[in-house]
mmCIF file with all atom_site columns, C-alpha atoms in Angstrom:
data_model
loop_
_atom_site.group_PDB
_atom_site.id
_atom_site.type_symbol
_atom_site.label_atom_id
_atom_site.label_alt_id
_atom_site.label_comp_id
_atom_site.label_asym_id
_atom_site.label_entity_id
_atom_site.label_seq_id
_atom_site.pdbx_PDB_ins_code
_atom_site.Cartn_x
_atom_site.Cartn_y
_atom_site.Cartn_z
_atom_site.occupancy
_atom_site.B_iso_or_equiv
_atom_site.pdbx_formal_charge
_atom_site.auth_seq_id
_atom_site.auth_comp_id
_atom_site.auth_asym_id
_atom_site.auth_atom_id
_atom_site.pdbx_PDB_model_num
ATOM 1   C CA . MET A 1 1   ? 91.450  -6.495  100.398 1.00 0.00 ? 1   MET A CA 1
ATOM 2   C CA . LYS A 1 2   ? 93.147  -6.030  97.251  1.00 0.00 ? 2   LYS A CA 1
ATOM 3   C CA . LYS A 1 3   ? 94.773  -2.637  95.850  1.00 0.00 ? 3   LYS A CA 1
ATOM 4   C CA . ILE A 1 4   ? 96.072  -1.838  92.533  1.00 0.00 ? 4   ILE A CA 1
ATOM 5   C CA . THR A 1 5   ? 98.917  0.773   92.515  1.00 0.00 ? 5   THR A CA 1
ATOM 6   C CA . ILE A 1 6   ? 98.940  3.128   89.876  1.00 0.00 ? 6   ILE A CA 1
ATOM 7   C CA . SER A 1 7   ? 102.256 4.873   89.038  1.00 0.00 ? 7   SER A CA 1
ATOM 8   C CA . THR A 1 8   ? 102.163 8.538   88.101  1.00 0.00 ? 8   THR A CA 1
ATOM 9   C CA . LYS A 1 9   ? 106.045 8.595   87.271  1.00 0.00 ? 9   LYS A CA 1
ATOM 10  C CA . GLY A 1 10  ? 107.092 10.004  84.139  1.00 0.00 ? 10  GLY A CA 1
ATOM 11  C CA . SER A 1 11  ? 105.505 12.839  81.800  1.00 0.00 ? 11  SER A CA 1
ATOM 12  C CA . PHE A 1 12  ? 101.906 12.137  83.659  1.00 0.00 ? 12  PHE A CA 1
ATOM 13  C CA . ALA A 1 13  ? 103.397 13.284  87.124  1.00 0.00 ? 13  ALA A CA 1
ATOM 14  C CA . GLN A 1 14  ? 105.112 16.240  85.794  1.00 0.00 ? 14  GLN A CA 1
ATOM 15  C CA . GLU A 1 15  ? 101.933 17.490  83.906  1.00 0.00 ? 15  GLU A CA 1
ATOM 16  C CA . LEU A 1 16  ? 99.679  16.823  87.017  1.00 0.00 ? 16  LEU A CA 1
ATOM 17  C CA . ARG A 1 17  ? 102.646 18.972  88.942  1.00 0.00 ? 17  ARG A CA 1
ATOM 18  C CA . LYS A 1 18  ? 102.488 21.542  86.417  1.00 0.00 ? 18  LYS A CA 1
ATOM 19  C CA . GLN A 1 19  ? 98.984  22.008  86.503  1.00 0.00 ? 19  GLN A CA 1
ATOM 20  C CA . LEU A 1 20  ? 98.387  21.562  90.161  1.00 0.00 ? 20  LEU A CA 1
ATOM 21  C CA . ALA A 1 21  ? 101.084 24.405  90.602  1.00 0.00 ? 21  ALA A CA 1
ATOM 22  C CA . SER A 1 22  ? 99.191  26.519  88.001  1.00 0.00 ? 22  SER A CA 1
ATOM 23  C CA . PHE A 1 23  ? 96.129  26.088  89.883  1.00 0.00 ? 23  PHE A CA 1
ATOM 24  C CA . ARG A 1 24  ? 97.562  27.150  93.101  1.00 0.00 ? 24  ARG A CA 1
ATOM 25  C CA . GLY A 1 25  ? 99.193  29.853  91.505  1.00 0.00 ? 25  GLY A CA 1
ATOM 26  C CA . ASP A 1 26  ? 95.687  31.234  89.760  1.00 0.00 ? 26  ASP A CA 1
ATOM 27  C CA . LEU A 1 27  ? 93.841  30.702  93.179  1.00 0.00 ? 27  LEU A CA 1
ATOM 28  C CA . ASP A 1 28  ? 96.599  32.741  94.888  1.00 0.00 ? 28  ASP A CA 1
ATOM 29  C CA . LYS A 1 29  ? 95.866  35.542  92.436  1.00 0.00 ? 29  LYS A CA 1
ATOM 30  C CA . VAL A 1 30  ? 92.207  35.445  93.095  1.00 0.00 ? 30  VAL A CA 1
ATOM 31  C CA . GLN A 1 31  ? 92.620  35.733  96.710  1.00 0.00 ? 31  GLN A CA 1
ATOM 32  C CA . GLY A 1 32  ? 95.101  38.875  95.646  1.00 0.00 ? 32  GLY A CA 1
ATOM 33  C CA . ARG A 1 33  ? 92.502  40.377  93.619  1.00 0.00 ? 33  ARG A CA 1
ATOM 34  C CA . LEU A 1 34  ? 89.298  39.715  96.074  1.00 0.00 ? 34  LEU A CA 1
ATOM 35  C CA . LEU A 1 35  ? 91.464  41.516  98.830  1.00 0.00 ? 35  LEU A CA 1
ATOM 36  C CA . SER A 1 36  ? 92.155  44.497  97.045  1.00 0.00 ? 36  SER A CA 1
ATOM 37  C CA . ASP A 1 37  ? 88.474  44.563  95.969  1.00 0.00 ? 37  ASP A CA 1
ATOM 38  C CA . ILE A 1 38  ? 87.518  44.448  99.850  1.00 0.00 ? 38  ILE A CA 1
ATOM 39  C CA . THR A 1 39  ? 90.227  47.096  100.264 1.00 0.00 ? 39  THR A CA 1
ATOM 40  C CA . THR A 1 40  ? 88.815  49.508  97.685  1.00 0.00 ? 40  THR A CA 1
ATOM 41  C CA . ARG A 1 41  ? 84.978  48.899  97.953  1.00 0.00 ? 41  ARG A CA 1
ATOM 42  C CA . ALA A 1 42  ? 84.524  48.424  101.505 1.00 0.00 ? 42  ALA A CA 1
ATOM 43  C CA . PRO A 1 43  ? 84.994  52.151  102.718 1.00 0.00 ? 43  PRO A CA 1
ATOM 44  C CA . SER A 1 44  ? 81.851  52.427  100.907 1.00 0.00 ? 44  SER A CA 1
ATOM 45  C CA . PRO A 1 45  ? 79.328  50.995  102.844 1.00 0.00 ? 45  PRO A CA 1
ATOM 46  C CA . ILE A 1 46  ? 81.555  51.201  106.087 1.00 0.00 ? 46  ILE A CA 1
ATOM 47  C CA . SER A 1 47  ? 81.681  55.164  105.831 1.00 0.00 ? 47  SER A CA 1
ATOM 48  C CA . ALA A 1 48  ? 77.756  55.329  105.239 1.00 0.00 ? 48  ALA A CA 1
ATOM 49  C CA . ALA A 1 49  ? 77.440  53.282  108.114 1.00 0.00 ? 49  ALA A CA 1
ATOM 50  C CA . VAL A 1 50  ? 79.153  55.738  110.001 1.00 0.00 ? 50  VAL A CA 1
ATOM 51  C CA . SER A 1 51  ? 77.700  58.868  108.553 1.00 0.00 ? 51  SER A CA 1
ATOM 52  C CA . LYS A 1 52  ? 74.453  57.749  109.477 1.00 0.00 ? 52  LYS A CA 1
ATOM 53  C CA . THR A 1 53  ? 74.677  57.576  113.148 1.00 0.00 ? 53  THR A CA 1
ATOM 54  C CA . TYR A 1 54  ? 77.635  60.171  113.779 1.00 0.00 ? 54  TYR A CA 1
ATOM 55  C CA . ALA A 1 55  ? 78.313  63.800  112.835 1.00 0.00 ? 55  ALA A CA 1
ATOM 56  C CA . VAL A 1 56  ? 80.339  63.132  109.766 1.00 0.00 ? 56  VAL A CA 1
ATOM 57  C CA . GLY A 1 57  ? 80.454  63.065  106.075 1.00 0.00 ? 57  GLY A CA 1
ATOM 58  C CA . LYS A 1 58  ? 80.925  59.998  104.277 1.00 0.00 ? 58  LYS A CA 1
ATOM 59  C CA . LEU A 1 59  ? 84.208  61.346  102.552 1.00 0.00 ? 59  LEU A CA 1
ATOM 60  C CA . ALA A 1 60  ? 85.551  62.909  105.952 1.00 0.00 ? 60  ALA A CA 1
ATOM 61  C CA . ALA A 1 61  ? 85.183  59.541  107.759 1.00 0.00 ? 61  ALA A CA 1
ATOM 62  C CA . VAL A 1 62  ? 86.923  56.818  105.826 1.00 0.00 ? 62  VAL A CA 1
ATOM 63  C CA . LYS A 1 63  ? 89.452  57.354  103.106 1.00 0.00 ? 63  LYS A CA 1
ATOM 64  C CA . ARG A 1 64  ? 88.830  56.090  99.415  1.00 0.00 ? 64  ARG A CA 1
ATOM 65  C CA . TYR A 1 65  ? 90.871  54.852  96.471  1.00 0.00 ? 65  TYR A CA 1
ATOM 66  C CA . ASN A 1 66  ? 91.098  56.945  93.144  1.00 0.00 ? 66  ASN A CA 1
ATOM 67  C CA . PHE A 1 67  ? 91.985  54.824  89.943  1.00 0.00 ? 67  PHE A CA 1
ATOM 68  C CA . LEU A 1 68  ? 94.347  56.408  88.108  1.00 0.00 ? 68  LEU A CA 1
ATOM 69  C CA . GLY A 1 69  ? 94.265  53.788  85.196  1.00 0.00 ? 69  GLY A CA 1
ATOM 70  C CA . GLY A 1 70  ? 97.185  51.149  84.460  1.00 0.00 ? 70  GLY A CA 1
ATOM 71  C CA . GLY A 1 71  ? 96.442  49.267  87.848  1.00 0.00 ? 71  GLY A CA 1
ATOM 72  C CA . LYS A 1 72  ? 97.232  52.117  89.714  1.00 0.00 ? 72  LYS A CA 1
ATOM 73  C CA . ARG A 1 73  ? 95.379  53.999  92.392  1.00 0.00 ? 73  ARG A CA 1
ATOM 74  C CA . SER A 1 74  ? 95.790  56.367  95.336  1.00 0.00 ? 74  SER A CA 1
ATOM 75  C CA . LEU A 1 75  ? 94.427  57.261  98.694  1.00 0.00 ? 75  LEU A CA 1
ATOM 76  C CA . THR A 1 76  ? 91.796  60.575  98.480  1.00 0.00 ? 76  THR A CA 1
ATOM 77  C CA . LYS A 1 77  ? 93.661  63.432  100.666 1.00 0.00 ? 77  LYS A CA 1
ATOM 78  C CA . ARG A 1 78  ? 89.962  63.596  102.581 1.00 0.00 ? 78  ARG A CA 1
ATOM 79  C CA . GLY A 1 79  ? 89.014  61.018  104.988 1.00 0.00 ? 79  GLY A CA 1
ATOM 80  C CA . ASN A 1 80  ? 90.319  60.027  108.581 1.00 0.00 ? 80  ASN A CA 1
ATOM 81  C CA . THR A 1 81  ? 90.419  56.209  108.635 1.00 0.00 ? 81  THR A CA 1
ATOM 82  C CA . ILE A 1 82  ? 92.456  53.715  106.116 1.00 0.00 ? 82  ILE A CA 1
ATOM 83  C CA . VAL A 1 83  ? 90.892  50.476  105.717 1.00 0.00 ? 83  VAL A CA 1
ATOM 84  C CA . VAL A 1 84  ? 92.855  47.437  104.854 1.00 0.00 ? 84  VAL A CA 1
ATOM 85  C CA . ALA A 1 85  ? 91.709  44.065  104.263 1.00 0.00 ? 85  ALA A CA 1
ATOM 86  C CA . ASN A 1 86  ? 93.892  40.797  105.075 1.00 0.00 ? 86  ASN A CA 1
ATOM 87  C CA . LYS A 1 87  ? 93.370  37.029  105.201 1.00 0.00 ? 87  LYS A CA 1
ATOM 88  C CA . ASP A 1 88  ? 94.024  35.140  108.155 1.00 0.00 ? 88  ASP A CA 1
ATOM 89  C CA . GLY A 1 89  ? 93.266  31.329  107.613 1.00 0.00 ? 89  GLY A CA 1
ATOM 90  C CA . ASP A 1 90  ? 89.784  30.986  106.098 1.00 0.00 ? 90  ASP A CA 1
ATOM 91  C CA . ASP A 1 91  ? 89.133  34.400  107.711 1.00 0.00 ? 91  ASP A CA 1
ATOM 92  C CA . TYR A 1 92  ? 89.066  37.957  105.997 1.00 0.00 ? 92  TYR A CA 1
ATOM 93  C CA . ASN A 1 93  ? 89.878  40.727  108.617 1.00 0.00 ? 93  ASN A CA 1
ATOM 94  C CA . LEU A 1 94  ? 89.768  44.211  108.234 1.00 0.00 ? 94  LEU A CA 1
ATOM 95  C CA . GLU A 1 95  ? 91.864  46.755  110.026 1.00 0.00 ? 95  GLU A CA 1
ATOM 96  C CA . PHE A 1 96  ? 91.128  50.201  110.568 1.00 0.00 ? 96  PHE A CA 1
ATOM 97  C CA . SER A 1 97  ? 93.916  53.006  111.296 1.00 0.00 ? 97  SER A CA 1
ATOM 98  C CA . GLY A 1 98  ? 93.076  56.680  111.715 1.00 0.00 ? 98  GLY A CA 1
ATOM 99  C CA . THR A 1 99  ? 93.866  59.605  114.139 1.00 0.00 ? 99  THR A CA 1
ATOM 100 C CA . ARG A 1 100 ? 91.693  60.577  117.032 1.00 0.00 ? 100 ARG A CA 1
ATOM 101 C CA . PHE A 1 101 ? 88.707  62.622  115.107 1.00 0.00 ? 101 PHE A CA 1
ATOM 102 C CA . SER A 1 102 ? 88.830  66.301  116.578 1.00 0.00 ? 102 SER A CA 1
ATOM 103 C CA . ASP A 1 103 ? 86.675  67.753  114.166 1.00 0.00 ? 103 ASP A CA 1
ATOM 104 C CA . TRP A 1 104 ? 83.351  66.814  115.504 1.00 0.00 ? 104 TRP A CA 1
ATOM 105 C CA . PRO A 1 105 ? 81.097  70.026  114.935 1.00 0.00 ? 105 PRO A CA 1
ATOM 106 C CA . THR A 1 106 ? 81.828  72.352  117.744 1.00 0.00 ? 106 THR A CA 1
ATOM 107 C CA . PHE A 1 107 ? 79.875  75.132  118.898 1.00 0.00 ? 107 PHE A CA 1
ATOM 108 C CA . ALA A 1 108 ? 80.451  77.963  121.207 1.00 0.00 ? 108 ALA A CA 1
ATOM 109 C CA . ASN A 1 109 ? 77.094  79.688  122.714 1.00 0.00 ? 109 ASN A CA 1
ATOM 110 C CA . ASN A 1 110 ? 75.394  77.525  119.768 1.00 0.00 ? 110 ASN A CA 1
ATOM 111 C CA . ARG A 1 111 ? 77.289  79.247  117.140 1.00 0.00 ? 111 ARG A CA 1
ATOM 112 C CA . GLN A 1 112 ? 80.307  77.749  115.288 1.00 0.00 ? 112 GLN A CA 1
ATOM 113 C CA . VAL A 1 113 ? 82.426  81.039  115.382 1.00 0.00 ? 113 VAL A CA 1
ATOM 114 C CA . VAL A 1 114 ? 84.762  81.987  117.937 1.00 0.00 ? 114 VAL A CA 1
ATOM 115 C CA . PRO A 1 115 ? 82.870  84.779  120.351 1.00 0.00 ? 115 PRO A CA 1
ATOM 116 C CA . LYS A 1 116 ? 84.310  87.897  120.001 1.00 0.00 ? 116 LYS A CA 1
ATOM 117 C CA . PHE A 1 117 ? 86.071  90.224  122.529 1.00 0.00 ? 117 PHE A CA 1
ATOM 118 C CA . VAL A 1 118 ? 83.976  92.853  124.225 1.00 0.00 ? 118 VAL A CA 1
ATOM 119 C CA . LYS A 1 119 ? 85.123  95.955  125.996 1.00 0.00 ? 119 LYS A CA 1
ATOM 120 C CA . VAL A 1 120 ? 84.940  96.186  129.897 1.00 0.00 ? 120 VAL A CA 1
ATOM 121 C CA . ARG A 1 121 ? 85.335  99.734  130.975 1.00 0.00 ? 121 ARG A CA 1
ATOM 122 C CA . GLY A 1 122 ? 87.761  100.636 133.829 1.00 0.00 ? 122 GLY A CA 1
ATOM 123 C CA . SER A 1 123 ? 87.203  102.834 136.768 1.00 0.00 ? 123 SER A CA 1
ATOM 124 C CA . LYS A 1 124 ? 89.155  105.834 137.405 1.00 0.00 ? 124 LYS A CA 1
ATOM 125 C CA . ARG A 1 125 ? 88.380  105.825 140.807 1.00 0.00 ? 125 ARG A CA 1
ATOM 126 C CA . LEU A 1 126 ? 89.634  102.288 141.192 1.00 0.00 ? 126 LEU A CA 1
ATOM 127 C CA . GLY A 1 127 ? 92.534  103.237 138.799 1.00 0.00 ? 127 GLY A CA 1
ATOM 128 C CA . THR A 1 128 ? 91.658  100.236 136.351 1.00 0.00 ? 128 THR A CA 1
ATOM 129 C CA . LYS A 1 129 ? 91.648  100.613 132.591 1.00 0.00 ? 129 LYS A CA 1
ATOM 130 C CA . THR A 1 130 ? 89.325  99.365  129.851 1.00 0.00 ? 130 THR A CA 1
ATOM 131 C CA . LYS A 1 131 ? 90.083  96.204  128.502 1.00 0.00 ? 131 LYS A CA 1
ATOM 132 C CA . ARG A 1 132 ? 88.652  93.592  126.067 1.00 0.00 ? 132 ARG A CA 1
ATOM 133 C CA . VAL A 1 133 ? 88.004  90.111  127.294 1.00 0.00 ? 133 VAL A CA 1
ATOM 134 C CA . ARG A 1 134 ? 85.466  87.266  125.945 1.00 0.00 ? 134 ARG A CA 1
ATOM 135 C CA . LYS A 1 135 ? 82.549  86.741  128.490 1.00 0.00 ? 135 LYS A CA 1
ATOM 136 C CA . PRO A 1 136 ? 82.358  82.999  129.235 1.00 0.00 ? 136 PRO A CA 1
ATOM 137 C CA . TYR A 1 137 ? 80.506  81.006  126.830 1.00 0.00 ? 137 TYR A CA 1
ATOM 138 C CA . THR A 1 138 ? 79.083  77.103  126.763 1.00 0.00 ? 138 THR A CA 1
ATOM 139 C CA . VAL A 1 139 ? 81.460  74.847  124.439 1.00 0.00 ? 139 VAL A CA 1
ATOM 140 C CA . THR A 1 140 ? 79.389  72.006  123.170 1.00 0.00 ? 140 THR A CA 1
ATOM 141 C CA . ARG A 1 141 ? 80.010  69.249  120.618 1.00 0.00 ? 141 ARG A CA 1
ATOM 142 C CA . GLU A 1 142 ? 77.987  66.864  118.312 1.00 0.00 ? 142 GLU A CA 1
ATOM 143 C CA . VAL A 1 143 ? 79.502  63.298  117.963 1.00 0.00 ? 143 VAL A CA 1
ATOM 144 C CA . ILE A 1 144 ? 76.265  61.410  117.448 1.00 0.00 ? 144 ILE A CA 1
ATOM 145 C CA . ARG A 1 145 ? 74.204  62.965  114.865 1.00 0.00 ? 145 ARG A CA 1
ATOM 146 C CA . GLY A 1 146 ? 71.305  65.731  115.803 1.00 0.00 ? 146 GLY A CA 1
ATOM 147 C CA . LYS A 1 147 ? 72.763  65.489  119.895 1.00 0.00 ? 147 LYS A CA 1
ATOM 148 C CA . ARG A 1 148 ? 74.528  68.334  120.970 1.00 0.00 ? 148 ARG A CA 1
ATOM 149 C CA . VAL A 1 149 ? 76.567  67.431  124.460 1.00 0.00 ? 149 VAL A CA 1
ATOM 150 C CA . ALA A 1 150 ? 77.864  70.392  126.391 1.00 0.00 ? 150 ALA A CA 1
ATOM 151 C CA . ILE A 1 151 ? 81.758  69.887  127.313 1.00 0.00 ? 151 ILE A CA 1
ATOM 152 C CA . GLU A 1 152 ? 81.632  70.739  131.199 1.00 0.00 ? 152 GLU A CA 1
ATOM 153 C CA . PRO A 1 153 ? 85.203  71.639  132.832 1.00 0.00 ? 153 PRO A CA 1
ATOM 154 C CA . THR A 1 154 ? 86.022  70.083  136.219 1.00 0.00 ? 154 THR A CA 1
ATOM 155 C CA . GLU A 1 155 ? 87.301  71.983  138.756 1.00 0.00 ? 155 GLU A CA 1
ATOM 156 C CA . GLY A 1 156 ? 90.468  74.443  137.927 1.00 0.00 ? 156 GLY A CA 1
ATOM 157 C CA . ASN A 1 157 ? 90.201  73.306  134.178 1.00 0.00 ? 157 ASN A CA 1
ATOM 158 C CA . ARG A 1 158 ? 89.004  75.560  131.566 1.00 0.00 ? 158 ARG A CA 1
ATOM 159 C CA . VAL A 1 159 ? 87.527  74.947  128.050 1.00 0.00 ? 159 VAL A CA 1
ATOM 160 C CA . PHE A 1 160 ? 87.041  77.067  125.225 1.00 0.00 ? 160 PHE A CA 1
ATOM 161 C CA . VAL A 1 161 ? 87.126  76.961  121.171 1.00 0.00 ? 161 VAL A CA 1
ATOM 162 C CA . LEU A 1 162 ? 89.817  77.864  118.775 1.00 0.00 ? 162 LEU A CA 1
ATOM 163 C CA . GLY A 1 163 ? 89.527  77.778  115.059 1.00 0.00 ? 163 GLY A CA 1
ATOM 164 C CA . GLN A 1 164 ? 87.836  79.411  111.827 1.00 0.00 ? 164 GLN A CA 1
ATOM 165 C CA . LYS A 1 165 ? 84.144  79.536  111.391 1.00 0.00 ? 165 LYS A CA 1
ATOM 166 C CA . GLN A 1 166 ? 82.267  76.261  111.348 1.00 0.00 ? 166 GLN A CA 1
ATOM 167 C CA . HIS A 1 167 ? 85.862  74.536  112.157 1.00 0.00 ? 167 HIS A CA 1
ATOM 168 C CA . LEU A 1 168 ? 86.303  74.942  115.633 1.00 0.00 ? 168 LEU A CA 1
ATOM 169 C CA . LYS A 1 169 ? 87.938  72.739  117.967 1.00 0.00 ? 169 LYS A CA 1
ATOM 170 C CA . PRO A 1 170 ? 87.373  72.450  121.747 1.00 0.00 ? 170 PRO A CA 1
ATOM 171 C CA . HIS A 1 171 ? 90.580  72.902  124.037 1.00 0.00 ? 171 HIS A CA 1
ATOM 172 C CA . ILE A 1 172 ? 91.282  72.554  127.439 1.00 0.00 ? 172 ILE A CA 1
ATOM 173 C CA . VAL A 1 173 ? 93.660  73.872  129.880 1.00 0.00 ? 173 VAL A CA 1
ATOM 174 C CA . THR A 1 174 ? 94.360  72.092  133.255 1.00 0.00 ? 174 THR A CA 1
ATOM 175 C CA . PRO A 1 175 ? 96.420  72.953  136.152 1.00 0.00 ? 175 PRO A CA 1
ATOM 176 C CA . SER A 1 176 ? 98.879  70.085  135.332 1.00 0.00 ? 176 SER A CA 1
ATOM 177 C CA . HIS A 1 177 ? 99.590  71.688  131.691 1.00 0.00 ? 177 HIS A CA 1
ATOM 178 C CA . ASP A 1 178 ? 100.274 75.513  131.075 1.00 0.00 ? 178 ASP A CA 1
ATOM 179 C CA . TYR A 1 179 ? 99.344  75.007  127.506 1.00 0.00 ? 179 TYR A CA 1
ATOM 180 C CA . PRO A 1 180 ? 96.079  74.409  125.542 1.00 0.00 ? 180 PRO A CA 1
ATOM 181 C CA . ARG A 1 181 ? 95.695  70.712  124.199 1.00 0.00 ? 181 ARG A CA 1
ATOM 182 C CA . VAL A 1 182 ? 92.830  69.465  121.847 1.00 0.00 ? 182 VAL A CA 1
ATOM 183 C CA . PHE A 1 183 ? 89.766  67.840  123.811 1.00 0.00 ? 183 PHE A CA 1
ATOM 184 C CA . GLY A 1 184 ? 89.828  64.181  123.139 1.00 0.00 ? 184 GLY A CA 1
ATOM 185 C CA . SER A 1 185 ? 86.822  62.614  121.617 1.00 0.00 ? 185 SER A CA 1
ATOM 186 C CA . THR A 1 186 ? 85.695  59.341  120.036 1.00 0.00 ? 186 THR A CA 1
ATOM 187 C CA . SER A 1 187 ? 87.773  58.326  116.787 1.00 0.00 ? 187 SER A CA 1
ATOM 188 C CA . ILE A 1 188 ? 86.616  57.349  113.654 1.00 0.00 ? 188 ILE A CA 1
ATOM 189 C CA . PRO A 1 189 ? 87.921  53.549  114.006 1.00 0.00 ? 189 PRO A CA 1
ATOM 190 C CA . GLN A 1 190 ? 86.073  53.426  117.314 1.00 0.00 ? 190 GLN A CA 1
ATOM 191 C CA . ALA A 1 191 ? 82.574  54.651  115.800 1.00 0.00 ? 191 ALA A CA 1
ATOM 192 C CA . ILE A 1 192 ? 83.414  51.888  112.938 1.00 0.00 ? 192 ILE A CA 1
ATOM 193 C CA . MET A 1 193 ? 83.642  49.333  115.649 1.00 0.00 ? 193 MET A CA 1
ATOM 194 C CA . GLN A 1 194 ? 80.481  50.394  117.805 1.00 0.00 ? 194 GLN A CA 1
ATOM 195 C CA . PRO A 1 195 ? 77.815  47.635  117.589 1.00 0.00 ? 195 PRO A CA 1
ATOM 196 C CA . ARG A 1 196 ? 74.962  49.100  115.805 1.00 0.00 ? 196 ARG A CA 1
ATOM 197 C CA . THR A 1 197 ? 77.676  50.328  113.427 1.00 0.00 ? 197 THR A CA 1
ATOM 198 C CA . ILE A 1 198 ? 78.780  46.874  112.523 1.00 0.00 ? 198 ILE A CA 1
ATOM 199 C CA . GLU A 1 199 ? 75.074  45.790  112.346 1.00 0.00 ? 199 GLU A CA 1
ATOM 200 C CA . ALA A 1 200 ? 75.037  48.337  109.774 1.00 0.00 ? 200 ALA A CA 1
ATOM 201 C CA . TRP A 1 201 ? 78.069  48.011  107.507 1.00 0.00 ? 201 TRP A CA 1
ATOM 202 C CA . LYS A 1 202 ? 79.026  43.983  108.273 1.00 0.00 ? 202 LYS A CA 1
ATOM 203 C CA . PRO A 1 203 ? 76.409  42.483  106.105 1.00 0.00 ? 203 PRO A CA 1
ATOM 204 C CA . GLN A 1 204 ? 76.898  44.759  103.342 1.00 0.00 ? 204 GLN A CA 1
ATOM 205 C CA . VAL A 1 205 ? 80.919  43.854  103.159 1.00 0.00 ? 205 VAL A CA 1
ATOM 206 C CA . VAL A 1 206 ? 80.004  39.990  103.694 1.00 0.00 ? 206 VAL A CA 1
ATOM 207 C CA . GLU A 1 207 ? 77.803  40.476  100.365 1.00 0.00 ? 207 GLU A CA 1
ATOM 208 C CA . LEU A 1 208 ? 80.422  42.383  98.776  1.00 0.00 ? 208 LEU A CA 1
ATOM 209 C CA . ILE A 1 209 ? 82.978  39.448  99.391  1.00 0.00 ? 209 ILE A CA 1
ATOM 210 C CA . ARG A 1 210 ? 80.458  36.521  98.143  1.00 0.00 ? 210 ARG A CA 1
ATOM 211 C CA . LYS A 1 211 ? 80.125  38.712  95.164  1.00 0.00 ? 211 LYS A CA 1
ATOM 212 C CA . ARG A 1 212 ? 83.539  39.503  94.355  1.00 0.00 ? 212 ARG A CA 1
ATOM 213 C CA . LEU A 1 213 ? 84.777  35.748  95.170  1.00 0.00 ? 213 LEU A CA 1
ATOM 214 C CA . ASP A 1 214 ? 82.048  34.108  92.848  1.00 0.00 ? 214 ASP A CA 1
ATOM 215 C CA . HIS A 1 215 ? 83.074  36.940  90.092  1.00 0.00 ? 215 HIS A CA 1
ATOM 216 C CA . HIS A 1 216 ? 86.695  35.712  90.154  1.00 0.00 ? 216 HIS A CA 1
ATOM 217 C CA . LEU A 1 217 ? 86.055  32.120  90.387  1.00 0.00 ? 217 LEU A CA 1
ATOM 218 C CA . ASP A 1 218 ? 83.953  32.739  87.284  1.00 0.00 ? 218 ASP A CA 1
ATOM 219 C CA . GLN A 1 219 ? 86.758  34.147  85.361  1.00 0.00 ? 219 GLN A CA 1
ATOM 220 C CA . LEU A 1 220 ? 89.090  31.467  86.496  1.00 0.00 ? 220 LEU A CA 1
ATOM 221 C CA . ALA A 1 221 ? 86.874  29.034  85.344  1.00 0.00 ? 221 ALA A CA 1
ATOM 222 C CA . LYS A 1 222 ? 86.772  30.577  82.222  1.00 0.00 ? 222 LYS A CA 1
ATOM 223 C CA . LYS A 1 223 ? 90.164  31.035  81.942  1.00 0.00 ? 223 LYS A CA 1
ATOM 224 C CA . ARG A 1 224 ? 91.050  27.621  82.387  1.00 0.00 ? 224 ARG A CA 1
ATOM 225 C CA . ARG A 1 225 ? 88.424  26.169  79.973  1.00 0.00 ? 225 ARG A CA 1
ATOM 226 C CA . ARG A 1 226 ? 90.274  28.160  77.062  1.00 0.00 ? 226 ARG A CA 1
ATOM 227 C CA . LYS A 1 227 ? 93.608  26.652  77.763  1.00 0.00 ? 227 LYS A CA 1
#
C-alpha cells in the first residue's frame, strides 16, 4: 500500500482552522436559538394538553413568554409552571418547575362560595345563648375536568374551605396540627408528566424541534453562501 501525505501547514491550515472554528461557532448559535425556540414555543402545546384533561385554563397551567422587542422577553405573571429546555448530548430535555397547584375548582355543597353562618337559638331553660354556626357541608374538588371528587376527612380531621367567591381552597385541620393547612393536590408538573398528557403534547414538541432546526440550518446555509 502506498500513501501520499498532503501537508496542511502554512496559510491553508490557518484558513481551514478559521473556517472550522467559524462553523462550530455558527452551530453553537443554532443550538442556542433552537433551545430558545423550544423554551418559548413548547408551553403552548403543553398547556393545551394539560387543559384538555385537567380543570385548569391554558394560561393558568404554564407560563408563557412575552416578547418586548430588541431580543428581550419576560415571563407572564399568570401560569403555575415554567418550562426550560436544555441539551444533553444528542437529546433535548424539558424541565418543569412549579408549585403545588391548590387552585383546582373547589366547591362547598356544590357552590363556589363559603357557606354562610346560620343562627342557632339558645334555650333559656338550658341557659344557652343564641350563636352563629356553619352547618356541616361537603367539600368537593375538580382536578380531572368534569369529575368532582369529595374530600373525605379521616377520623379526627376536619375539612373546610376558605377564600373568596369562585376561588376557594380546601383546608384541613388535624390533631397533630393546631392550625389549618391547604389540602394537598396534584401539581401541574405532575399533570404534565402523566402518560396520557405526554402522548398529547410530545409529538407536537418533537415536530416543533424538527421544524425549527430545519429553519435555523437553512438560515445558516444561506449565511455561509453569502460569505
